[in-house]
């Protein structure tokens, strides 16, 4: 009501502040745990995810007898299937066997035990005349010998389906160098737990670090799916790309192997993370898009496989578009950035690796020109 400058709103900064990509993945992971609470455990047992250290002080010696979790689960499953439900549940034990076989009569010492339905004299309880298997009389015209064709039924040969290529199947994720360096305490980062979201705390200013050493390590940690490795790797990469400036361009050749390794896991979550980081990498500094052109043959084959992996919602609405989880759309956006920032040779190299790629820049210019022509008419 009075004069003077208006008071600053203390909640304005909180409303503008956005959740970082790494914190968003943490929130999604907490929601997914309610739906698939044993998914990570099964992935570790099957070898799809790397296992952590066996103790806070490292792994146990090689001669230490480790309990095999998968064998314990299989034994538990075998015991549960051995239960017989017949009025009362009985568990098959060595003393009380569940096998049902022919009952034997007790024999005198020196005699052979025989079933109850067999007489000692050699015949059965219901004796019937037995015909020798050698005496088989066939009537005339009933045999198959000497015939011009066989009347026997055709043998059914087992048909085997061709093996599947498995191009869209997930690959096992191996431990990254980021995990090894972080467990060893060689990275100047730590998790800062705050009230709204977790943050990364740098012990050294990011712009003072040696990008030739640290940036490939952080890129290698992008294929991790377990916190705190995933959170620190994603948040650290974005901070380094934001503050790197001219230090990023000389390090581009060292980033190709971590990028290729993460894409070749064929894991949807890892691929989405890597595609978003590639977009940030192209926009981080000048000439980075052109520096990636010679390495399209290592990066783009996976793009060609998953380019059509788009979600078909029909006439429904996808309310999670803000999370950018559609793989095919992310690939199209990344290819468009590669083309617009890769120079004059970018499109022909992209077209060689991804034949279904359409020239987005040309289409937009043509549409804009057509709109201008129609407006002038």
mmCIF file of C-alpha atoms in Angstrom:
data_model
loop_
_atom_site.group_PDB
_atom_site.id
_atom_site.type_symbol
_atom_site.label_atom_id
_atom_site.label_comp_id
_atom_site.label_asym_id
_atom_site.label_seq_id
_atom_site.Cartn_x
_atom_site.Cartn_y
_atom_site.Cartn_z
ATOM 1 C CA UNK A 1 0.000 0.000 0.000
ATOM 2 C CA UNK A 2 2.818 2.432 0.801
ATOM 3 C CA UNK A 3 5.567 3.675 -1.448
ATOM 4 C CA UNK A 4 8.956 2.073 -2.037
ATOM 5 C CA UNK A 5 10.171 -0.883 -4.056
ATOM 6 C CA UNK A 6 8.074 -4.044 -3.991
ATOM 7 C CA UNK A 7 9.133 -6.823 -1.700
ATOM 8 C CA UNK A 8 10.858 -9.794 -3.359
ATOM 9 C CA UNK A 9 8.847 -12.955 -3.363
ATOM 10 C CA UNK A 10 10.839 -15.663 -1.522
ATOM 11 C CA UNK A 11 9.024 -18.406 -3.440
ATOM 12 C CA UNK A 12 9.752 -17.014 -6.915
ATOM 13 C CA UNK A 13 13.198 -18.653 -7.100
ATOM 14 C CA UNK A 14 11.773 -21.962 -5.951
ATOM 15 C CA UNK A 15 9.070 -21.870 -8.621
ATOM 16 C CA UNK A 16 11.558 -21.103 -11.415
ATOM 17 C CA UNK A 17 14.034 -23.759 -10.299
ATOM 18 C CA UNK A 18 13.804 -26.915 -12.393
ATOM 19 C CA UNK A 19 14.560 -30.482 -11.432
ATOM 20 C CA UNK A 20 17.817 -31.717 -12.911
ATOM 21 C CA UNK A 21 17.809 -34.762 -15.243
ATOM 22 C CA UNK A 22 19.641 -36.875 -12.677
ATOM 23 C CA UNK A 23 17.157 -35.989 -9.922
ATOM 24 C CA UNK A 24 14.284 -36.756 -12.297
ATOM 25 C CA UNK A 25 15.694 -40.248 -12.875
ATOM 26 C CA UNK A 26 15.886 -40.757 -9.116
ATOM 27 C CA UNK A 27 12.224 -39.829 -8.712
ATOM 28 C CA UNK A 28 11.169 -42.134 -11.543
ATOM 29 C CA UNK A 29 13.194 -44.953 -10.019
ATOM 30 C CA UNK A 30 11.376 -44.570 -6.703
ATOM 31 C CA UNK A 31 8.021 -44.807 -8.478
ATOM 32 C CA UNK A 32 9.126 -47.850 -10.486
ATOM 33 C CA UNK A 33 10.149 -49.664 -7.313
ATOM 34 C CA UNK A 34 6.493 -49.905 -6.301
ATOM 35 C CA UNK A 35 5.608 -51.562 -9.609
ATOM 36 C CA UNK A 36 8.687 -53.757 -10.106
ATOM 37 C CA UNK A 37 10.319 -54.015 -6.707
ATOM 38 C CA UNK A 38 12.515 -57.018 -7.574
ATOM 39 C CA UNK A 39 13.610 -55.932 -11.049
ATOM 40 C CA UNK A 40 17.060 -54.667 -10.060
ATOM 41 C CA UNK A 41 17.722 -57.756 -7.947
ATOM 42 C CA UNK A 42 16.828 -60.109 -10.791
ATOM 43 C CA UNK A 43 18.963 -58.100 -13.233
ATOM 44 C CA UNK A 44 21.944 -58.492 -10.925
ATOM 45 C CA UNK A 45 21.362 -62.223 -10.505
ATOM 46 C CA UNK A 46 21.107 -62.745 -14.270
ATOM 47 C CA UNK A 47 24.207 -60.641 -14.972
ATOM 48 C CA UNK A 48 22.425 -57.731 -16.715
ATOM 49 C CA UNK A 49 23.669 -55.230 -14.116
ATOM 50 C CA UNK A 50 27.060 -55.130 -12.390
ATOM 51 C CA UNK A 51 27.174 -56.099 -8.756
ATOM 52 C CA UNK A 52 28.575 -53.854 -6.063
ATOM 53 C CA UNK A 53 31.329 -54.597 -3.611
ATOM 54 C CA UNK A 54 30.815 -57.474 -1.209
ATOM 55 C CA UNK A 55 31.732 -55.355 1.810
ATOM 56 C CA UNK A 56 32.602 -51.727 2.627
ATOM 57 C CA UNK A 57 36.265 -52.740 2.525
ATOM 58 C CA UNK A 58 36.145 -54.427 -0.891
ATOM 59 C CA UNK A 59 35.506 -57.924 -2.151
ATOM 60 C CA UNK A 60 36.212 -61.095 -0.182
ATOM 61 C CA UNK A 61 39.200 -63.296 -1.095
ATOM 62 C CA UNK A 62 38.832 -65.626 -4.054
ATOM 63 C CA UNK A 63 39.002 -68.752 -1.876
ATOM 64 C CA UNK A 64 36.096 -67.547 0.276
ATOM 65 C CA UNK A 65 32.991 -69.722 -0.112
ATOM 66 C CA UNK A 66 30.260 -67.373 -1.345
ATOM 67 C CA UNK A 67 26.591 -68.342 -1.175
ATOM 68 C CA UNK A 68 25.094 -68.510 -4.650
ATOM 69 C CA UNK A 69 21.832 -66.560 -4.570
ATOM 70 C CA UNK A 70 20.548 -67.986 -7.847
ATOM 71 C CA UNK A 71 21.091 -71.589 -6.725
ATOM 72 C CA UNK A 72 19.389 -70.849 -3.414
ATOM 73 C CA UNK A 73 16.364 -69.483 -5.261
ATOM 74 C CA UNK A 74 16.272 -72.533 -7.549
ATOM 75 C CA UNK A 75 16.478 -74.889 -4.559
ATOM 76 C CA UNK A 76 13.642 -73.032 -2.852
ATOM 77 C CA UNK A 77 11.579 -73.278 -6.022
ATOM 78 C CA UNK A 78 12.319 -77.008 -6.252
ATOM 79 C CA UNK A 79 11.193 -77.579 -2.681
ATOM 80 C CA UNK A 80 7.957 -75.720 -3.280
ATOM 81 C CA UNK A 81 7.139 -77.765 -6.392
ATOM 82 C CA UNK A 82 7.878 -81.007 -4.497
ATOM 83 C CA UNK A 83 4.871 -80.450 -2.279
ATOM 84 C CA UNK A 84 1.945 -82.782 -2.947
ATOM 85 C CA UNK A 85 -1.525 -81.504 -2.142
ATOM 86 C CA UNK A 86 -3.679 -84.552 -1.475
ATOM 87 C CA UNK A 87 -5.807 -83.723 1.540
ATOM 88 C CA UNK A 88 -2.672 -83.053 3.597
ATOM 89 C CA UNK A 89 0.488 -81.494 2.223
ATOM 90 C CA UNK A 90 3.414 -83.877 2.549
ATOM 91 C CA UNK A 91 7.014 -83.024 1.784
ATOM 92 C CA UNK A 92 9.074 -85.736 0.133
ATOM 93 C CA UNK A 93 11.941 -86.659 2.442
ATOM 94 C CA UNK A 94 14.510 -89.491 2.319
ATOM 95 C CA UNK A 95 12.571 -91.374 5.053
ATOM 96 C CA UNK A 96 9.191 -90.827 3.487
ATOM 97 C CA UNK A 97 9.499 -91.045 -0.248
ATOM 98 C CA UNK A 98 6.707 -89.840 -2.486
ATOM 99 C CA UNK A 99 7.455 -92.345 -5.254
ATOM 100 C CA UNK A 100 4.729 -94.821 -6.094
ATOM 101 C CA UNK A 101 5.913 -98.084 -7.628
ATOM 102 C CA UNK A 102 5.010 -101.751 -7.639
ATOM 103 C CA UNK A 103 4.789 -103.368 -4.196
ATOM 104 C CA UNK A 104 6.947 -106.435 -3.543
ATOM 105 C CA UNK A 105 6.196 -109.466 -1.458
ATOM 106 C CA UNK A 106 8.667 -110.619 1.166
ATOM 107 C CA UNK A 107 10.778 -113.521 0.006
ATOM 108 C CA UNK A 108 12.504 -116.241 1.937
ATOM 109 C CA UNK A 109 16.269 -116.061 2.392
ATOM 110 C CA UNK A 110 17.992 -116.937 -0.849
ATOM 111 C CA UNK A 111 14.944 -116.277 -3.032
ATOM 112 C CA UNK A 112 14.278 -113.379 -5.402
ATOM 113 C CA UNK A 113 11.728 -110.713 -4.552
ATOM 114 C CA UNK A 114 8.819 -110.647 -6.998
ATOM 115 C CA UNK A 115 5.872 -108.292 -7.360
ATOM 116 C CA UNK A 116 2.606 -109.245 -5.707
ATOM 117 C CA UNK A 117 0.859 -109.847 -9.051
ATOM 118 C CA UNK A 118 3.480 -112.401 -10.221
ATOM 119 C CA UNK A 119 3.472 -116.007 -9.059
ATOM 120 C CA UNK A 120 6.584 -117.762 -8.028
ATOM 121 C CA UNK A 121 5.948 -120.384 -10.648
ATOM 122 C CA UNK A 122 6.585 -117.874 -13.426
ATOM 123 C CA UNK A 123 3.007 -116.975 -14.418
ATOM 124 C CA UNK A 124 0.967 -113.982 -13.410
ATOM 125 C CA UNK A 125 -2.062 -113.967 -11.180
ATOM 126 C CA UNK A 126 -4.352 -113.887 -14.207
ATOM 127 C CA UNK A 127 -2.500 -116.344 -16.400
ATOM 128 C CA UNK A 128 -3.245 -116.141 -20.121
ATOM 129 C CA UNK A 129 -1.678 -117.988 -23.033
ATOM 130 C CA UNK A 130 1.270 -116.110 -24.405
ATOM 131 C CA UNK A 131 2.124 -116.095 -28.109
ATOM 132 C CA UNK A 132 5.708 -116.087 -29.187
ATOM 133 C CA UNK A 133 6.694 -112.814 -30.817
ATOM 134 C CA UNK A 134 8.327 -114.776 -33.681
ATOM 135 C CA UNK A 135 5.033 -116.324 -34.810
ATOM 136 C CA UNK A 136 3.223 -113.538 -36.621
ATOM 137 C CA UNK A 137 0.863 -114.531 -39.409
ATOM 138 C CA UNK A 138 -0.073 -111.906 -41.993
ATOM 139 C CA UNK A 139 -2.924 -112.320 -44.423
ATOM 140 C CA UNK A 140 -2.368 -111.897 -48.112
ATOM 141 C CA UNK A 141 -2.285 -108.269 -49.220
ATOM 142 C CA UNK A 142 -1.959 -106.828 -45.735
ATOM 143 C CA UNK A 143 1.816 -106.411 -45.658
ATOM 144 C CA UNK A 144 3.913 -103.605 -47.074
ATOM 145 C CA UNK A 145 6.676 -105.656 -48.586
ATOM 146 C CA UNK A 146 7.091 -105.584 -52.354
ATOM 147 C CA UNK A 147 4.564 -102.788 -52.841
ATOM 148 C CA UNK A 148 5.254 -99.956 -55.250
ATOM 149 C CA UNK A 149 4.376 -97.438 -52.551
ATOM 150 C CA UNK A 150 4.195 -97.414 -48.779
ATOM 151 C CA UNK A 151 0.897 -97.288 -46.929
ATOM 152 C CA UNK A 152 2.516 -96.300 -43.640
ATOM 153 C CA UNK A 153 1.894 -92.841 -42.275
ATOM 154 C CA UNK A 154 4.355 -90.112 -43.100
ATOM 155 C CA UNK A 155 6.845 -89.363 -40.359
ATOM 156 C CA UNK A 156 6.544 -85.920 -38.908
ATOM 157 C CA UNK A 157 9.934 -84.232 -38.865
ATOM 158 C CA UNK A 158 10.427 -81.577 -36.191
ATOM 159 C CA UNK A 159 10.453 -78.102 -37.686
ATOM 160 C CA UNK A 160 12.868 -75.649 -36.130
ATOM 161 C CA UNK A 161 12.261 -71.940 -36.360
ATOM 162 C CA UNK A 162 15.117 -69.734 -37.532
ATOM 163 C CA UNK A 163 17.076 -68.185 -34.662
ATOM 164 C CA UNK A 164 16.250 -64.640 -33.666
ATOM 165 C CA UNK A 165 18.852 -61.967 -34.167
ATOM 166 C CA UNK A 166 17.993 -60.189 -30.921
ATOM 167 C CA UNK A 167 18.848 -56.728 -32.216
ATOM 168 C CA UNK A 168 16.449 -55.072 -29.771
ATOM 169 C CA UNK A 169 17.413 -57.192 -26.743
ATOM 170 C CA UNK A 170 19.266 -55.674 -23.831
ATOM 171 C CA UNK A 171 22.946 -56.442 -23.393
ATOM 172 C CA UNK A 172 24.664 -56.986 -20.039
ATOM 173 C CA UNK A 173 26.053 -53.762 -18.600
ATOM 174 C CA UNK A 174 29.642 -54.062 -17.447
ATOM 175 C CA UNK A 175 31.103 -52.026 -14.563
ATOM 176 C CA UNK A 176 32.311 -48.623 -15.706
ATOM 177 C CA UNK A 177 35.515 -46.788 -14.970
ATOM 178 C CA UNK A 178 33.454 -44.179 -13.138
ATOM 179 C CA UNK A 179 32.375 -46.808 -10.615
ATOM 180 C CA UNK A 180 35.952 -47.928 -10.051
ATOM 181 C CA UNK A 181 37.277 -44.389 -9.601
ATOM 182 C CA UNK A 182 34.412 -43.393 -7.300
ATOM 183 C CA UNK A 183 34.793 -46.467 -5.078
ATOM 184 C CA UNK A 184 38.484 -45.700 -4.853
ATOM 185 C CA UNK A 185 37.818 -42.079 -3.837
ATOM 186 C CA UNK A 186 39.598 -40.508 -6.816
ATOM 187 C CA UNK A 187 36.747 -38.260 -8.017
ATOM 188 C CA UNK A 188 36.272 -34.775 -6.510
ATOM 189 C CA UNK A 189 32.476 -35.142 -6.199
ATOM 190 C CA UNK A 190 29.966 -36.101 -3.563
ATOM 191 C CA UNK A 191 26.187 -36.096 -3.194
ATOM 192 C CA UNK A 192 24.689 -33.070 -1.455
ATOM 193 C CA UNK A 193 21.339 -34.049 0.043
ATOM 194 C CA UNK A 194 18.943 -31.113 0.196
ATOM 195 C CA UNK A 195 15.257 -30.688 1.001
ATOM 196 C CA UNK A 196 13.919 -30.535 -2.576
ATOM 197 C CA UNK A 197 16.360 -32.610 -4.613
ATOM 198 C CA UNK A 198 19.843 -34.024 -4.447
ATOM 199 C CA UNK A 199 22.693 -32.007 -5.871
ATOM 200 C CA UNK A 200 26.324 -32.605 -6.728
ATOM 201 C CA UNK A 201 28.997 -31.011 -4.587
ATOM 202 C CA UNK A 202 32.354 -30.385 -6.255
ATOM 203 C CA UNK A 203 35.446 -30.380 -4.086
ATOM 204 C CA UNK A 204 37.242 -28.523 -6.900
ATOM 205 C CA UNK A 205 35.738 -26.015 -9.304
ATOM 206 C CA UNK A 206 34.701 -27.852 -12.504
ATOM 207 C CA UNK A 207 36.409 -25.346 -14.813
ATOM 208 C CA UNK A 208 39.749 -26.026 -13.059
ATOM 209 C CA UNK A 209 39.694 -29.772 -13.741
ATOM 210 C CA UNK A 210 41.652 -31.607 -16.418
ATOM 211 C CA UNK A 211 38.957 -32.345 -18.987
ATOM 212 C CA UNK A 212 41.148 -34.856 -20.835
ATOM 213 C CA UNK A 213 41.128 -37.007 -17.712
ATOM 214 C CA UNK A 214 37.759 -36.451 -16.035
ATOM 215 C CA UNK A 215 35.290 -35.898 -18.894
ATOM 216 C CA UNK A 216 35.768 -39.404 -20.464
ATOM 217 C CA UNK A 217 35.398 -40.960 -17.003
ATOM 218 C CA UNK A 218 32.107 -39.155 -16.394
ATOM 219 C CA UNK A 219 30.882 -40.124 -19.880
ATOM 220 C CA UNK A 220 31.746 -43.739 -19.135
ATOM 221 C CA UNK A 221 29.544 -43.588 -16.037
ATOM 222 C CA UNK A 222 26.442 -42.689 -18.079
ATOM 223 C CA UNK A 223 25.673 -46.382 -18.579
ATOM 224 C CA UNK A 224 25.286 -46.947 -14.848
ATOM 225 C CA UNK A 225 21.759 -47.629 -13.583
ATOM 226 C CA UNK A 226 22.435 -47.607 -9.858
ATOM 227 C CA UNK A 227 22.816 -44.635 -7.565
ATOM 228 C CA UNK A 228 24.963 -42.820 -6.550
ATOM 229 C CA UNK A 229 26.983 -43.663 -9.688
ATOM 230 C CA UNK A 230 24.219 -42.741 -12.116
ATOM 231 C CA UNK A 231 23.278 -39.520 -10.337
ATOM 232 C CA UNK A 232 26.857 -38.253 -10.039
ATOM 233 C CA UNK A 233 27.760 -39.205 -13.613
ATOM 234 C CA UNK A 234 24.753 -37.513 -15.242
ATOM 235 C CA UNK A 235 24.880 -34.416 -13.048
ATOM 236 C CA UNK A 236 28.647 -34.173 -13.408
ATOM 237 C CA UNK A 237 28.536 -34.417 -17.213
ATOM 238 C CA UNK A 238 25.982 -31.619 -17.467
ATOM 239 C CA UNK A 239 28.030 -29.405 -15.135
ATOM 240 C CA UNK A 240 31.223 -30.056 -17.071
ATOM 241 C CA UNK A 241 29.543 -29.346 -20.415
ATOM 242 C CA UNK A 242 28.091 -26.118 -19.029
ATOM 243 C CA UNK A 243 31.393 -24.790 -17.688
ATOM 244 C CA UNK A 244 33.794 -26.429 -20.152
ATOM 245 C CA UNK A 245 33.723 -23.980 -23.039
ATOM 246 C CA UNK A 246 36.747 -24.369 -25.299
ATOM 247 C CA UNK A 247 38.103 -27.326 -23.286
ATOM 248 C CA UNK A 248 35.425 -29.684 -24.667
ATOM 249 C CA UNK A 249 36.415 -29.744 -28.344
ATOM 250 C CA UNK A 250 39.886 -31.363 -27.900
ATOM 251 C CA UNK A 251 38.363 -34.139 -25.769
ATOM 252 C CA UNK A 252 35.720 -35.238 -28.326
ATOM 253 C CA UNK A 253 37.787 -38.178 -29.748
ATOM 254 C CA UNK A 254 38.142 -39.642 -26.245
ATOM 255 C CA UNK A 255 34.360 -39.592 -25.740
ATOM 256 C CA UNK A 256 33.514 -41.874 -28.675
ATOM 257 C CA UNK A 257 34.246 -45.201 -26.947
ATOM 258 C CA UNK A 258 32.111 -44.396 -23.840
ATOM 259 C CA UNK A 259 29.288 -43.168 -26.090
ATOM 260 C CA UNK A 260 29.434 -46.290 -28.263
ATOM 261 C CA UNK A 261 29.563 -48.590 -25.229
ATOM 262 C CA UNK A 262 26.513 -46.967 -23.655
ATOM 263 C CA UNK A 263 24.492 -47.114 -26.884
ATOM 264 C CA UNK A 264 25.419 -50.744 -27.534
ATOM 265 C CA UNK A 265 23.837 -51.826 -24.258
ATOM 266 C CA UNK A 266 20.471 -51.491 -26.094
ATOM 267 C CA UNK A 267 18.941 -50.517 -22.755
ATOM 268 C CA UNK A 268 16.164 -47.966 -23.250
ATOM 269 C CA UNK A 269 16.940 -45.998 -20.090
ATOM 270 C CA UNK A 270 20.668 -45.793 -20.822
ATOM 271 C CA UNK A 271 20.037 -44.858 -24.453
ATOM 272 C CA UNK A 272 17.648 -42.056 -23.512
ATOM 273 C CA UNK A 273 20.217 -40.637 -21.102
ATOM 274 C CA UNK A 274 22.982 -40.799 -23.704
ATOM 275 C CA UNK A 275 20.835 -39.157 -26.398
ATOM 276 C CA UNK A 276 20.044 -36.213 -24.128
ATOM 277 C CA UNK A 277 23.741 -35.860 -23.263
ATOM 278 C CA UNK A 278 24.670 -35.959 -26.970
ATOM 279 C CA UNK A 279 22.301 -33.085 -27.618
ATOM 280 C CA UNK A 280 23.882 -31.127 -24.776
ATOM 281 C CA UNK A 281 27.352 -31.998 -26.110
ATOM 282 C CA UNK A 282 26.594 -30.636 -29.586
ATOM 283 C CA UNK A 283 25.234 -27.395 -28.144
ATOM 284 C CA UNK A 284 27.974 -26.989 -25.515
ATOM 285 C CA UNK A 285 30.638 -25.388 -27.717
ATOM 286 C CA UNK A 286 31.379 -24.446 -31.289
ATOM 287 C CA UNK A 287 32.729 -26.977 -33.814
ATOM 288 C CA UNK A 288 31.752 -29.917 -31.578
ATOM 289 C CA UNK A 289 29.060 -31.013 -34.049
ATOM 290 C CA UNK A 290 31.594 -30.997 -36.900
ATOM 291 C CA UNK A 291 34.108 -32.903 -34.768
ATOM 292 C CA UNK A 292 31.577 -35.742 -34.376
ATOM 293 C CA UNK A 293 31.108 -36.275 -38.136
ATOM 294 C CA UNK A 294 34.112 -38.663 -38.603
ATOM 295 C CA UNK A 295 32.719 -40.879 -35.823
ATOM 296 C CA UNK A 296 29.203 -41.356 -37.188
ATOM 297 C CA UNK A 297 30.015 -44.944 -38.132
ATOM 298 C CA UNK A 298 30.540 -45.790 -34.467
ATOM 299 C CA UNK A 299 27.527 -43.877 -33.127
ATOM 300 C CA UNK A 300 24.741 -44.069 -35.719
ATOM 301 C CA UNK A 301 24.233 -47.861 -36.256
ATOM 302 C CA UNK A 302 22.198 -48.070 -33.043
ATOM 303 C CA UNK A 303 20.245 -44.997 -34.157
ATOM 304 C CA UNK A 304 19.236 -46.836 -37.319
ATOM 305 C CA UNK A 305 17.953 -49.816 -35.311
ATOM 306 C CA UNK A 306 15.788 -47.859 -32.861
ATOM 307 C CA UNK A 307 14.723 -44.974 -35.103
ATOM 308 C CA UNK A 308 11.231 -46.408 -35.530
ATOM 309 C CA UNK A 309 10.767 -47.149 -31.807
ATOM 310 C CA UNK A 310 8.058 -44.570 -31.312
ATOM 311 C CA UNK A 311 5.070 -44.918 -29.036
ATOM 312 C CA UNK A 312 1.769 -45.181 -30.886
ATOM 313 C CA UNK A 313 -0.947 -43.708 -28.664
ATOM 314 C CA UNK A 314 -3.671 -43.513 -31.308
ATOM 315 C CA UNK A 315 -6.243 -40.898 -30.308
ATOM 316 C CA UNK A 316 -5.058 -40.844 -26.691
ATOM 317 C CA UNK A 317 -2.763 -38.317 -25.044
ATOM 318 C CA UNK A 318 0.676 -39.034 -23.641
ATOM 319 C CA UNK A 319 0.931 -37.027 -20.433
ATOM 320 C CA UNK A 320 4.623 -37.875 -19.941
ATOM 321 C CA UNK A 321 5.895 -35.969 -22.964
ATOM 322 C CA UNK A 322 7.703 -33.527 -20.684
ATOM 323 C CA UNK A 323 9.911 -36.391 -19.497
ATOM 324 C CA UNK A 324 11.064 -37.060 -23.097
ATOM 325 C CA UNK A 325 10.967 -40.825 -22.791
ATOM 326 C CA UNK A 326 10.046 -41.641 -26.402
ATOM 327 C CA UNK A 327 13.157 -43.199 -27.938
ATOM 328 C CA UNK A 328 12.292 -42.609 -31.595
ATOM 329 C CA UNK A 329 11.543 -38.927 -31.012
ATOM 330 C CA UNK A 330 14.843 -38.431 -29.170
ATOM 331 C CA UNK A 331 16.736 -40.043 -32.050
ATOM 332 C CA UNK A 332 15.046 -37.723 -34.566
ATOM 333 C CA UNK A 333 15.896 -34.678 -32.455
ATOM 334 C CA UNK A 334 19.524 -35.789 -32.093
ATOM 335 C CA UNK A 335 19.917 -36.439 -35.830
ATOM 336 C CA UNK A 336 18.475 -33.011 -36.569
ATOM 337 C CA UNK A 337 21.039 -31.393 -34.265
ATOM 338 C CA UNK A 338 23.812 -33.432 -35.888
ATOM 339 C CA UNK A 339 22.720 -32.192 -39.290
ATOM 340 C CA UNK A 340 22.331 -28.516 -38.399
ATOM 341 C CA UNK A 341 25.608 -28.303 -36.433
ATOM 342 C CA UNK A 342 27.714 -30.794 -38.389
ATOM 343 C CA UNK A 343 28.559 -28.719 -41.424
ATOM 344 C CA UNK A 344 27.977 -29.409 -45.092
ATOM 345 C CA UNK A 345 29.141 -33.055 -44.942
ATOM 346 C CA UNK A 346 26.922 -34.037 -42.033
ATOM 347 C CA UNK A 347 23.759 -34.935 -43.949
ATOM 348 C CA UNK A 348 25.385 -37.254 -46.491
ATOM 349 C CA UNK A 349 27.204 -39.125 -43.709
ATOM 350 C CA UNK A 350 24.018 -39.425 -41.662
ATOM 351 C CA UNK A 351 22.105 -40.609 -44.737
ATOM 352 C CA UNK A 352 24.726 -43.309 -45.351
ATOM 353 C CA UNK A 353 24.236 -44.781 -41.860
ATOM 354 C CA UNK A 354 20.507 -43.999 -41.420
ATOM 355 C CA UNK A 355 18.852 -44.343 -44.856
ATOM 356 C CA UNK A 356 15.403 -43.349 -43.555
ATOM 357 C CA UNK A 357 16.702 -39.975 -42.385
ATOM 358 C CA UNK A 358 14.963 -37.028 -44.041
ATOM 359 C CA UNK A 359 16.583 -33.649 -44.362
ATOM 360 C CA UNK A 360 14.788 -31.642 -41.713
ATOM 361 C CA UNK A 361 16.559 -28.353 -42.503
ATOM 362 C CA UNK A 362 15.645 -28.578 -46.181
ATOM 363 C CA UNK A 363 12.048 -29.440 -45.397
ATOM 364 C CA UNK A 364 11.697 -26.505 -43.020
ATOM 365 C CA UNK A 365 13.180 -24.045 -45.504
ATOM 366 C CA UNK A 366 10.922 -25.371 -48.240
ATOM 367 C CA UNK A 367 7.873 -25.047 -46.019
ATOM 368 C CA UNK A 368 8.875 -21.526 -45.009
ATOM 369 C CA UNK A 369 9.398 -20.556 -48.636
ATOM 370 C CA UNK A 370 6.059 -22.036 -49.590
ATOM 371 C CA UNK A 371 4.363 -20.154 -46.769
ATOM 372 C CA UNK A 372 5.957 -16.919 -47.969
ATOM 373 C CA UNK A 373 4.864 -17.561 -51.536
ATOM 374 C CA UNK A 374 1.298 -18.256 -50.464
ATOM 375 C CA UNK A 375 1.284 -15.154 -48.280
ATOM 376 C CA UNK A 376 2.482 -12.975 -51.164
ATOM 377 C CA UNK A 377 -0.166 -14.413 -53.474
#
